CSV table of C-alpha atoms in Angstrom, one decimal:
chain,number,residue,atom,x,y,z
R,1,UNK,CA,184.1,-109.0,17.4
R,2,UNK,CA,180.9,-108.5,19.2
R,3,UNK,CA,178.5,-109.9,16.3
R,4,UNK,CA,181.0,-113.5,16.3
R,5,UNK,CA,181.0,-116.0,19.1
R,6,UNK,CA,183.1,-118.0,21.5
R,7,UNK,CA,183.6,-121.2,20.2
R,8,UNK,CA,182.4,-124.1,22.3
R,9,UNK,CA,181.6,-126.9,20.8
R,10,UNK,CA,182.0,-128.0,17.2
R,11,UNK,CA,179.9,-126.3,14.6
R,12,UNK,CA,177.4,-126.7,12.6
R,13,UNK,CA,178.8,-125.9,9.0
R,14,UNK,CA,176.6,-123.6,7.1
R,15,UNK,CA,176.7,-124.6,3.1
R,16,UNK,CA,179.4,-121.8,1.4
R,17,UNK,CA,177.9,-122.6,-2.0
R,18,UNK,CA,176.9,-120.1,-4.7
R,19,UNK,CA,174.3,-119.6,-7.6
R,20,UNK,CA,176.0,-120.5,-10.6
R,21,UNK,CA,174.6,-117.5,-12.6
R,22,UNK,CA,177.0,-115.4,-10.2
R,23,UNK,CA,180.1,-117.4,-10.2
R,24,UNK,CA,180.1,-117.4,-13.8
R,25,UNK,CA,179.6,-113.4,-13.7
R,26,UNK,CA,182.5,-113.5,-11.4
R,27,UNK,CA,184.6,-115.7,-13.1
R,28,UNK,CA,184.9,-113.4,-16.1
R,29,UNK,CA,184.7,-110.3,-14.3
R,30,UNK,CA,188.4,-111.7,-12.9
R,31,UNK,CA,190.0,-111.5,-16.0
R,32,UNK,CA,188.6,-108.8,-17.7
R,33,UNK,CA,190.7,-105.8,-18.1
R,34,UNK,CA,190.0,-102.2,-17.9
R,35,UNK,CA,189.6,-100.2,-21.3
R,36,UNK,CA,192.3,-99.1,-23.1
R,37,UNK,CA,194.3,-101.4,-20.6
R,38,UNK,CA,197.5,-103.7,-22.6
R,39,UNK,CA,197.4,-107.0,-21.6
R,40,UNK,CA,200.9,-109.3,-21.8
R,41,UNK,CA,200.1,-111.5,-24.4
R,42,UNK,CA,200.9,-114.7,-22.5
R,43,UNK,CA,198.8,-113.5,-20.1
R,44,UNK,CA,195.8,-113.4,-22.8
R,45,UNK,CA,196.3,-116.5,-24.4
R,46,UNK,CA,197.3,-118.7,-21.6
R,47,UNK,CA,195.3,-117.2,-18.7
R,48,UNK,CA,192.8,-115.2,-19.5
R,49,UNK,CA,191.1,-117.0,-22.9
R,50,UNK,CA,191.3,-120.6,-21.1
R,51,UNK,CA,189.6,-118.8,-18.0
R,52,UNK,CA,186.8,-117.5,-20.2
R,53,UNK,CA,186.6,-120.7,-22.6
R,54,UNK,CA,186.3,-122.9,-19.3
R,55,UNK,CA,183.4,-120.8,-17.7
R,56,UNK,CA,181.3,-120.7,-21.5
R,57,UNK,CA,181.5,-124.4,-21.4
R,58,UNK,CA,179.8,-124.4,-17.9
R,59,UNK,CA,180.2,-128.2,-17.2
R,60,UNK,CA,183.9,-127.8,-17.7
R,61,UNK,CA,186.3,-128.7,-14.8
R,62,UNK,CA,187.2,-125.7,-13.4
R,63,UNK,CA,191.3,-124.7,-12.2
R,64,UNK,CA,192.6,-123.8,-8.7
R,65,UNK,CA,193.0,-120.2,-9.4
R,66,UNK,CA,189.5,-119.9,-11.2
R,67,UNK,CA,187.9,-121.4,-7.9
R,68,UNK,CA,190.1,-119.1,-5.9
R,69,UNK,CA,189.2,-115.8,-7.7
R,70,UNK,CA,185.3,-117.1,-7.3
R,71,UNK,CA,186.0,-117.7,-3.6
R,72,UNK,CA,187.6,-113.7,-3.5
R,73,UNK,CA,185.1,-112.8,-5.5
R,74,UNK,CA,181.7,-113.6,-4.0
R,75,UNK,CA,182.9,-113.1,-0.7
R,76,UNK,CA,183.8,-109.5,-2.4
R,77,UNK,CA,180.2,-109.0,-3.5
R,78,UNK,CA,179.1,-110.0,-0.3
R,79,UNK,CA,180.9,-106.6,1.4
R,80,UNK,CA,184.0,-108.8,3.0
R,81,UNK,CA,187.1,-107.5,2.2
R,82,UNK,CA,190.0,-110.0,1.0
R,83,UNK,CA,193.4,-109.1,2.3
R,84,UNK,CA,196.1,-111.4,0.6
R,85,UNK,CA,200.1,-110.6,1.0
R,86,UNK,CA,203.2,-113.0,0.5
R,87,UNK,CA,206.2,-113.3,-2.2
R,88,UNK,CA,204.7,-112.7,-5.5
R,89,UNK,CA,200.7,-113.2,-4.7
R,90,UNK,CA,199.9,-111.0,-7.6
R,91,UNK,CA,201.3,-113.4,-10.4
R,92,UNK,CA,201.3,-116.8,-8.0
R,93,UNK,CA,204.9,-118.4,-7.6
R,94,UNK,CA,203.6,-120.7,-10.2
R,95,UNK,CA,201.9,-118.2,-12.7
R,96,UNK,CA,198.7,-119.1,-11.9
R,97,UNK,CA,196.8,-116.2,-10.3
R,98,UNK,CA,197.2,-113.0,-11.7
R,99,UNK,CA,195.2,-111.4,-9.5
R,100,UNK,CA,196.7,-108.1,-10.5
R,101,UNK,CA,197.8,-106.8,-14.2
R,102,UNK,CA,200.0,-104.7,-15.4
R,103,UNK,CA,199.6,-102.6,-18.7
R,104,UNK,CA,202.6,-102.8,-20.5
R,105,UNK,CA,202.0,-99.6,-21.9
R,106,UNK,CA,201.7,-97.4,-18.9
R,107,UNK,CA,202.9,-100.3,-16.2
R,108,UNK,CA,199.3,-99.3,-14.5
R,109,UNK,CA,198.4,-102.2,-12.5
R,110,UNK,CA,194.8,-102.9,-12.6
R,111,UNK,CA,192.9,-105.5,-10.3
R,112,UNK,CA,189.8,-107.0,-11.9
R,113,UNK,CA,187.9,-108.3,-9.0
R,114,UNK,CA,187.3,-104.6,-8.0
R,115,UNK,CA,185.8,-103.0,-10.3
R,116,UNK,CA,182.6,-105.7,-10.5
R,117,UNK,CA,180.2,-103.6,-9.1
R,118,UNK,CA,177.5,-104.2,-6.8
R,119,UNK,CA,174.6,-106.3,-7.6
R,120,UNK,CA,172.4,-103.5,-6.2
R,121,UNK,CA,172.8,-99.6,-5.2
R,122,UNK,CA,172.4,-101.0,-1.2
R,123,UNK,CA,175.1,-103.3,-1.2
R,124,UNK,CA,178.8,-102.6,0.0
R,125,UNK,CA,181.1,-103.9,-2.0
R,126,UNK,CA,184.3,-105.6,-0.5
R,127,UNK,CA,187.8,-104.8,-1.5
R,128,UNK,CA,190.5,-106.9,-2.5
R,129,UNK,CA,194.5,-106.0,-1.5
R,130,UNK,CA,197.6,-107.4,-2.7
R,131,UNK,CA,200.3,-107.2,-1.2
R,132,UNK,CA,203.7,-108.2,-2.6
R,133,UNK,CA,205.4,-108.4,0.2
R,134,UNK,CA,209.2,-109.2,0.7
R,135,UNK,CA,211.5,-112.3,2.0
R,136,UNK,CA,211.1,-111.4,5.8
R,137,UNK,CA,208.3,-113.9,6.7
R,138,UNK,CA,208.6,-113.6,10.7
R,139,UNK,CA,207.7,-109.7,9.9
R,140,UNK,CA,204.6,-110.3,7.4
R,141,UNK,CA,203.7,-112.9,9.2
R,142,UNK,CA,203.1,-111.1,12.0
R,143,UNK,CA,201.9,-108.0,10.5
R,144,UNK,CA,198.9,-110.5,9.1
R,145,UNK,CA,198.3,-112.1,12.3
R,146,UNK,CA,197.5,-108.4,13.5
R,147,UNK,CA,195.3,-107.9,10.4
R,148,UNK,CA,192.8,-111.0,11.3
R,149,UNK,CA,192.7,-109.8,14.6
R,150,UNK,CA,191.7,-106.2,13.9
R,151,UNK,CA,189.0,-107.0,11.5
R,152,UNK,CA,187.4,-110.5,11.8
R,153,UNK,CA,185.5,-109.8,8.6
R,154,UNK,CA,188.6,-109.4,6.5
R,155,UNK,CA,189.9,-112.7,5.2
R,156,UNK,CA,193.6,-112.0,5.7
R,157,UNK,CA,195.5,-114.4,3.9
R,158,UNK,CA,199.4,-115.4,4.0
R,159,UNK,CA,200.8,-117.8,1.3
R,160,UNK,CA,204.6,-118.7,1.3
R,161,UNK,CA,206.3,-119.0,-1.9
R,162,UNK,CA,207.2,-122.3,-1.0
R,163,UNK,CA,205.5,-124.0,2.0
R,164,UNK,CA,208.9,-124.4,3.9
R,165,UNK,CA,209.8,-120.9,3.7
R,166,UNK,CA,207.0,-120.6,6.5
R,167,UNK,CA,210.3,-121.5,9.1
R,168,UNK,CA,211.5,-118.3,9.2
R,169,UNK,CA,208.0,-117.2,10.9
R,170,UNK,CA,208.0,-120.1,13.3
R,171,UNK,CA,207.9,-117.9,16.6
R,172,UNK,CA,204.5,-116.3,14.9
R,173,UNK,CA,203.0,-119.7,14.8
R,174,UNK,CA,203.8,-120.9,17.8
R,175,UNK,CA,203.6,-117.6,20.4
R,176,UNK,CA,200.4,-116.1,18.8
R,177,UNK,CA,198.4,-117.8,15.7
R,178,UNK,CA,198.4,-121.5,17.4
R,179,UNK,CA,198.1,-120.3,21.1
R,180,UNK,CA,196.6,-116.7,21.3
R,181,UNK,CA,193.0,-117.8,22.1
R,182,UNK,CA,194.4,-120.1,24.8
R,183,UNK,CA,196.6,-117.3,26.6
R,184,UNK,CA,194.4,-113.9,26.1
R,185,UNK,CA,191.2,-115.5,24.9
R,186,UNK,CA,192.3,-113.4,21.5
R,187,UNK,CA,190.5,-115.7,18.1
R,188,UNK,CA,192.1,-115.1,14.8
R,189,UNK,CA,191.1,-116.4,11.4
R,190,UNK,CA,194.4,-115.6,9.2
R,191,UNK,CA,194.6,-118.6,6.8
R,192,UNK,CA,198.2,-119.4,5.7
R,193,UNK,CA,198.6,-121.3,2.3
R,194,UNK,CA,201.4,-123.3,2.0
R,195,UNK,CA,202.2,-125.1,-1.2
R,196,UNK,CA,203.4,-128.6,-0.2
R,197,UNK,CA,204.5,-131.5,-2.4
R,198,UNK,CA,206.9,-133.8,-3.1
R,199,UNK,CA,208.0,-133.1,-6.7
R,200,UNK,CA,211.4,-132.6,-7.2
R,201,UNK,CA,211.8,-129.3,-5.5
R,202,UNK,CA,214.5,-129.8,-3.2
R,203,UNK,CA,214.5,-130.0,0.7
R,204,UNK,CA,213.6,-126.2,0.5
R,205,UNK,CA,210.9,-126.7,-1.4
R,206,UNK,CA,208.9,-129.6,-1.0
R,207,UNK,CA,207.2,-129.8,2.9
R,208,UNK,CA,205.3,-127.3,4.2
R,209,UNK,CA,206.1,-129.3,7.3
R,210,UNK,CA,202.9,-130.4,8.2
R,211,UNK,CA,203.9,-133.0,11.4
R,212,UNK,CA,205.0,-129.1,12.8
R,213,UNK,CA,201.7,-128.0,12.2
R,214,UNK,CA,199.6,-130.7,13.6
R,215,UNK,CA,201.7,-131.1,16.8
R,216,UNK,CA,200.2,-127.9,17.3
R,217,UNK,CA,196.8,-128.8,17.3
R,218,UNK,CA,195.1,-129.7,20.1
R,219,UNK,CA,192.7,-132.5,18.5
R,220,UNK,CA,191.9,-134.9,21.7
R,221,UNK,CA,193.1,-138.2,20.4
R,222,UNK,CA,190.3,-139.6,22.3
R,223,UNK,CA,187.5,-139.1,20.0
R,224,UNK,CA,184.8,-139.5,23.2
R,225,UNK,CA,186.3,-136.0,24.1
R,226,UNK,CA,184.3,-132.8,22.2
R,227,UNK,CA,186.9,-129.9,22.0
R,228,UNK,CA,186.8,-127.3,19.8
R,229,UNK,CA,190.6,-127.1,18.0
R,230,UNK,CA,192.8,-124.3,18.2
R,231,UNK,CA,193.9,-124.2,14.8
R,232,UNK,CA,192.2,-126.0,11.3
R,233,UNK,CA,194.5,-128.1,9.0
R,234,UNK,CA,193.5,-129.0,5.6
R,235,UNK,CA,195.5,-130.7,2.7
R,236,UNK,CA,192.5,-130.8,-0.2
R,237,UNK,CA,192.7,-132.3,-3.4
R,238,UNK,CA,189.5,-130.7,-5.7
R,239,UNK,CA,189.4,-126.4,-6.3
R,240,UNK,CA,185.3,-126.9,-4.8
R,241,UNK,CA,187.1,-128.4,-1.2
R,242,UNK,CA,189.6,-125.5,-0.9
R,243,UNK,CA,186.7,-122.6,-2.7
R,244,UNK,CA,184.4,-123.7,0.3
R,245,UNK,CA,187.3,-123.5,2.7
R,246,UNK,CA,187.9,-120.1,2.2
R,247,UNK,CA,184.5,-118.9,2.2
R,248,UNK,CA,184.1,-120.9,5.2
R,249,UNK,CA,186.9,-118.9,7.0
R,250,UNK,CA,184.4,-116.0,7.2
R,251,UNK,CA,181.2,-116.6,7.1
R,252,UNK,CA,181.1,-119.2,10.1
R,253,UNK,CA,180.4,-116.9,13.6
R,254,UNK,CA,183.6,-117.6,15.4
R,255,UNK,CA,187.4,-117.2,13.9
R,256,UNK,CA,190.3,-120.0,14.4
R,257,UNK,CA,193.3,-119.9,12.0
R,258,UNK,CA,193.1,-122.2,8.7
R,259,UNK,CA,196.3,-123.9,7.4
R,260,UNK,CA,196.3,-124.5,3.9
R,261,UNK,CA,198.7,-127.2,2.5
R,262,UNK,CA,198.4,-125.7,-0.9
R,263,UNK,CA,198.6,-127.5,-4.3
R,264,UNK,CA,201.3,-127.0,-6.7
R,265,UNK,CA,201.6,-129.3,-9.5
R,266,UNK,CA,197.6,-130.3,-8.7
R,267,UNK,CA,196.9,-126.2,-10.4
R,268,UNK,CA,197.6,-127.6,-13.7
R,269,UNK,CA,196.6,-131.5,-13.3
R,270,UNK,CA,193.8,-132.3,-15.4
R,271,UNK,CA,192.4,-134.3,-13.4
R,272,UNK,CA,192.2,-131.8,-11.0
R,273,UNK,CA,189.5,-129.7,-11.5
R,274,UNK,CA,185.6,-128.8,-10.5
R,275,UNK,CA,182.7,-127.9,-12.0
R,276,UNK,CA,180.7,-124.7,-11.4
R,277,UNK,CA,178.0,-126.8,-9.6
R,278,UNK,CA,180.2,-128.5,-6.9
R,279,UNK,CA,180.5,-124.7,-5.7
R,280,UNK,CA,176.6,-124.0,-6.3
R,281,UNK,CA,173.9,-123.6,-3.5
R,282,UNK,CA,173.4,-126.9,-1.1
R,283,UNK,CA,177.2,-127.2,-1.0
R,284,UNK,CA,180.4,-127.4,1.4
R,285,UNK,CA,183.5,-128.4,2.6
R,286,UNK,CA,183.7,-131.8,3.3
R,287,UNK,CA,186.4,-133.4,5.4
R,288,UNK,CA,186.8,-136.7,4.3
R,289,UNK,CA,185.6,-137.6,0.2
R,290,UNK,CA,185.1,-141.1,-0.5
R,291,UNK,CA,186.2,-142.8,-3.5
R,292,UNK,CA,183.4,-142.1,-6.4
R,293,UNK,CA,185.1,-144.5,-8.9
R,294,UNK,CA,183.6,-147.6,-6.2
R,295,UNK,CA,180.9,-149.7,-7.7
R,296,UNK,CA,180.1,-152.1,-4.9
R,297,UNK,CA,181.7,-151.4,-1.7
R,298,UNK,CA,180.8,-155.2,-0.9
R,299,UNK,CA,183.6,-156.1,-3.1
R,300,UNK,CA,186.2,-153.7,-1.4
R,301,UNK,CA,189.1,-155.7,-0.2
R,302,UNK,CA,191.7,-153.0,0.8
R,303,UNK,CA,190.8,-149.2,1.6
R,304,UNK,CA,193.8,-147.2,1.1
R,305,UNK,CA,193.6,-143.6,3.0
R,306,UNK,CA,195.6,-141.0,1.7
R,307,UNK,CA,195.9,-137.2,1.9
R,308,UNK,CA,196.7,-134.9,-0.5
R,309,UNK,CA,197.7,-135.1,-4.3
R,310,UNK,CA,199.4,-138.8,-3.9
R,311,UNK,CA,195.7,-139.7,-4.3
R,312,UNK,CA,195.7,-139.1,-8.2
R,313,UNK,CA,198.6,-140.8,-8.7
R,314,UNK,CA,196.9,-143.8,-6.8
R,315,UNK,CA,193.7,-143.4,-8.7
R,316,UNK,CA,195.2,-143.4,-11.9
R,317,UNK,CA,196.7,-147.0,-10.8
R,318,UNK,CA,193.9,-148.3,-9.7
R,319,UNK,CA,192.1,-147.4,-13.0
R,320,UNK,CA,195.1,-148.8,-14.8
R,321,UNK,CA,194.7,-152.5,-12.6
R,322,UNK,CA,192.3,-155.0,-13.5
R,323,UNK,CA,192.0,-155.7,-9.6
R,324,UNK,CA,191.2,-151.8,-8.6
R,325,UNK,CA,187.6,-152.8,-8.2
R,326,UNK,CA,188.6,-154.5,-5.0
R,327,UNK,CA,190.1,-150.8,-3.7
R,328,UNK,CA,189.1,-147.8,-2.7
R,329,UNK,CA,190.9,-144.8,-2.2
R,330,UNK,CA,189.5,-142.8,0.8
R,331,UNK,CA,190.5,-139.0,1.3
R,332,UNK,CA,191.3,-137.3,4.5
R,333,UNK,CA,190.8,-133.4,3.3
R,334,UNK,CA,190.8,-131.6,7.1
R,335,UNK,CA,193.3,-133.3,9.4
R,336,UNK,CA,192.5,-131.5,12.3
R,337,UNK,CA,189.8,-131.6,14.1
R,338,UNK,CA,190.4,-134.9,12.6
R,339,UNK,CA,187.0,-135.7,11.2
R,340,UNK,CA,186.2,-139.3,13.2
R,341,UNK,CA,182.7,-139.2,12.7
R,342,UNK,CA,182.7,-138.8,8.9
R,343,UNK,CA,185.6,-141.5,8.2
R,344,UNK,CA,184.3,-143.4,10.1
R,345,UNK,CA,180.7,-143.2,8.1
R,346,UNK,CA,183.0,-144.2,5.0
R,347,UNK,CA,184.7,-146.7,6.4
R,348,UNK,CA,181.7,-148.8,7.6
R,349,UNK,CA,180.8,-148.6,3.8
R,350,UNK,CA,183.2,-151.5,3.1
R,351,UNK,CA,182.2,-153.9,5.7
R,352,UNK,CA,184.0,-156.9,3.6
R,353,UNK,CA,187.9,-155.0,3.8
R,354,UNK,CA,190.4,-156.7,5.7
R,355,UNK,CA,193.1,-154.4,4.8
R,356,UNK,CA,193.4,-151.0,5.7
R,357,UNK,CA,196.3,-148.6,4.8
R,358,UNK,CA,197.8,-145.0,5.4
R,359,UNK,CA,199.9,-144.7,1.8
R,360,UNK,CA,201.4,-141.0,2.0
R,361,UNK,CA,204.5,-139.6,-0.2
R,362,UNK,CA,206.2,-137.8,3.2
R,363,UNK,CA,208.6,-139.6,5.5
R,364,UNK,CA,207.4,-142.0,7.8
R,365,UNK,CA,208.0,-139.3,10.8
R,366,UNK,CA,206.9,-136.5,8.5
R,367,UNK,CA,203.6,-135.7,7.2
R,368,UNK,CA,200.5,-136.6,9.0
R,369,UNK,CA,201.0,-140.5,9.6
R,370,UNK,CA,201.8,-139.9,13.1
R,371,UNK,CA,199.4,-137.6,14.0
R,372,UNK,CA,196.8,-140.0,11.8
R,373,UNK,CA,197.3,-143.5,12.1
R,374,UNK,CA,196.2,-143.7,16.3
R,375,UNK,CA,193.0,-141.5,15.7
R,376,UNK,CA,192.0,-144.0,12.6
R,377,UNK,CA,192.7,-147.5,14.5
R,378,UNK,CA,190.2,-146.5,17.0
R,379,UNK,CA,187.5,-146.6,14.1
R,380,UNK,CA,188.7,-149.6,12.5
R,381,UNK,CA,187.2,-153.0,12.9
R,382,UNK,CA,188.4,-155.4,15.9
R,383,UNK,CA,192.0,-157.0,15.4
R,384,UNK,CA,192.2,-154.8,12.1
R,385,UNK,CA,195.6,-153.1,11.8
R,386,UNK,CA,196.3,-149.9,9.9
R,387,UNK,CA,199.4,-150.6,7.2
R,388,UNK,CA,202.0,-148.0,6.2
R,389,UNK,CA,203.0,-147.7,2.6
R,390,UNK,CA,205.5,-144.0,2.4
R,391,UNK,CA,208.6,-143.2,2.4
């Protein structure tokens, strides 16, 4: 703790971006298994051969849990260690990580990102853990928070199975990860990943809750007052926004918590994918990501703002309507600190829009409209009003 800072004042972000050259090393180094080590066959043909075709093509869009492993991976090489623990992290409630395998000879399980070896005899290697850990999340929970506070150059991560399955760990939230630096002057940087989205799962299933979340935060609504926040929520929508997010986590020089509304159906939407150099050097997070489909923003009628993975639904009608040159789909990426400064630099793009809107797939008292809608009509134009489209 005595090489990080007390946070004061908002940072300056440091780019999190990569050479290419080593994110494609690290990319296949994540799915290549020891010698004489069986493989499941699904596993071969449906995660690691895609993986390896994807990262040949080098211009190819790029999956969540490719971007994920290069996140793990370079912060690996960079002597961090990676601590990640929850239901079924190895595999990924959805099959999509496989962080760890398993020969189905000996049942040896093997994880790839440690054995890459350093770059050079000098440099310390990181170490990646999995940890399946069991259906007690107020225990784990905890257990993490204790992890991120005992080594501020681990990135100790916590990812539900489901986003709402978080509930049973409110107490941790509330008594320690969202209010520890206030009460003992104690910073943490655990990141929780909570897989959110509306998609037929059920009420046990679908909301990670995030109205809960950002009624903990302590974002001034007046945007005149500079605060640091106590805790970072972030819904993005590309695998670059949430790569940079983790490497972010550690390699600012203070620690706050991160909280990850996680994609689920977005891990194997086309759509939804980056390229190798939207994680290369000169890059970052960015909070808010304008539309890139916009020709002239002079002909903008209506900006629509939206967080999350409603926004491909959205820009797949907009492509589909003859009038979608007239709209443009604006994304909120970090809800708190709720980024003023940069919406507002998009906003005052469309100086000819009349008609502003918050279009979310939550609940009207769910999701982030609430915690939203006042901190955006303070950057809209005079006598403009901010329209809800949801549930």
């Amino acid at each position: 703790w005595s090489r990080l800072a007390a946070p004061n004042s908002y940072p300056t972000e440091d780019t999190t971006g990569v050479e290419t050259a080593t994110l494609y090393n690290i990319g296949v180094r994540s799915v290549t298994p020891a010698e004489s080590f069986k493989v499941h066959p699904r596993i071969d043909r449906f995660h690691i051969q895609p993986r390896l075709k994807k990262l040949q093509e080098r211009a190819a869009g790029l999956d969540w849990a490719t971007a994920e492993a290069l996140a793990f991976g370079s912060l690996l090489a960079e002597g961090y260690n990676v601590r990640l623990s929850g239901q079924d992290v190895g595999r990924g409630t959805f099959s999509q990580r496989h962080a760890m395998m398993v020969c189905q000879e000996s049942e040896r399980v093997y994880v790839p990102l440690n054995h890459m070896g350093a770059a050079n005899s000098r440099q310390r290697m990181g170490k990646l853990e999995v940890v399946n850990s069991n259906l007690c999340e107020e225990a784990v929970v905890g257990f993490e928070y204790g992890v991120s506070v005992e080594d501020p150059f681990t990135l100790a991560i916590w990812e539900a199975q489901f986003g709402d399955f978080y509930n049973n760990s409110q107490t941790i939230f509330d008594g320690y990860i969202a209010s520890g630096e206030a009460k003992w002057g104690q910073q943490n940087g655990l990141v929780l990943l909570l897989p959110h989205g509306f998609d037929g799962g059920g009420p046990d299933h679908s909301s990670c809750r995030l109205e809960r979340h950002l009624l903990l935060s302590n974002d001034p609504m007046d945007g005149h007052v500079c605060a640091m926040p106590n805790i970072y929520v972030a819904y993005p929508t590309t695998p670059a926004q949430f790569f940079h997010l983790l490497r972010r986590q550690v390699k600012r020089n203070f620690r706050k918590p991160l909280i990850v509304a996680a994609p689920k159906i977005l891990l194997r939407l086309a759509s939804a994918t980056s390229t190798l150099n939207e994680m290369s050097p000169g890059t970052c997070f960015r909070p808010v990501l304008d539309d890139p489909t916009t020709r002239d923003p002079r002909a903008v009628k209506r900006v629509m703002i939206v967080s999350g993975k409603l926004y491909y639904d959205l820009a797949k009608l907009k492509s589909e309507n003859p009038l979608g040159e007239h709209v443009a789909i604006v994304r909120v990426e970090e809800l708190t600190p709720f980024p003023r400064r940069e919406l507002f630099h998009v906003l005052s793009r469309y100086a000819n829009a009349t008609d502003f809107v918050w279009v979310q797939e939550e609940p009207r008292n769910a999701g982030a409209y609430a915690f939203a809608a006042p901190r955006i009509k303070s950057l809209l134009p005079k006598h403009a009003e901010l329209r809800y489209v949801g549930r």
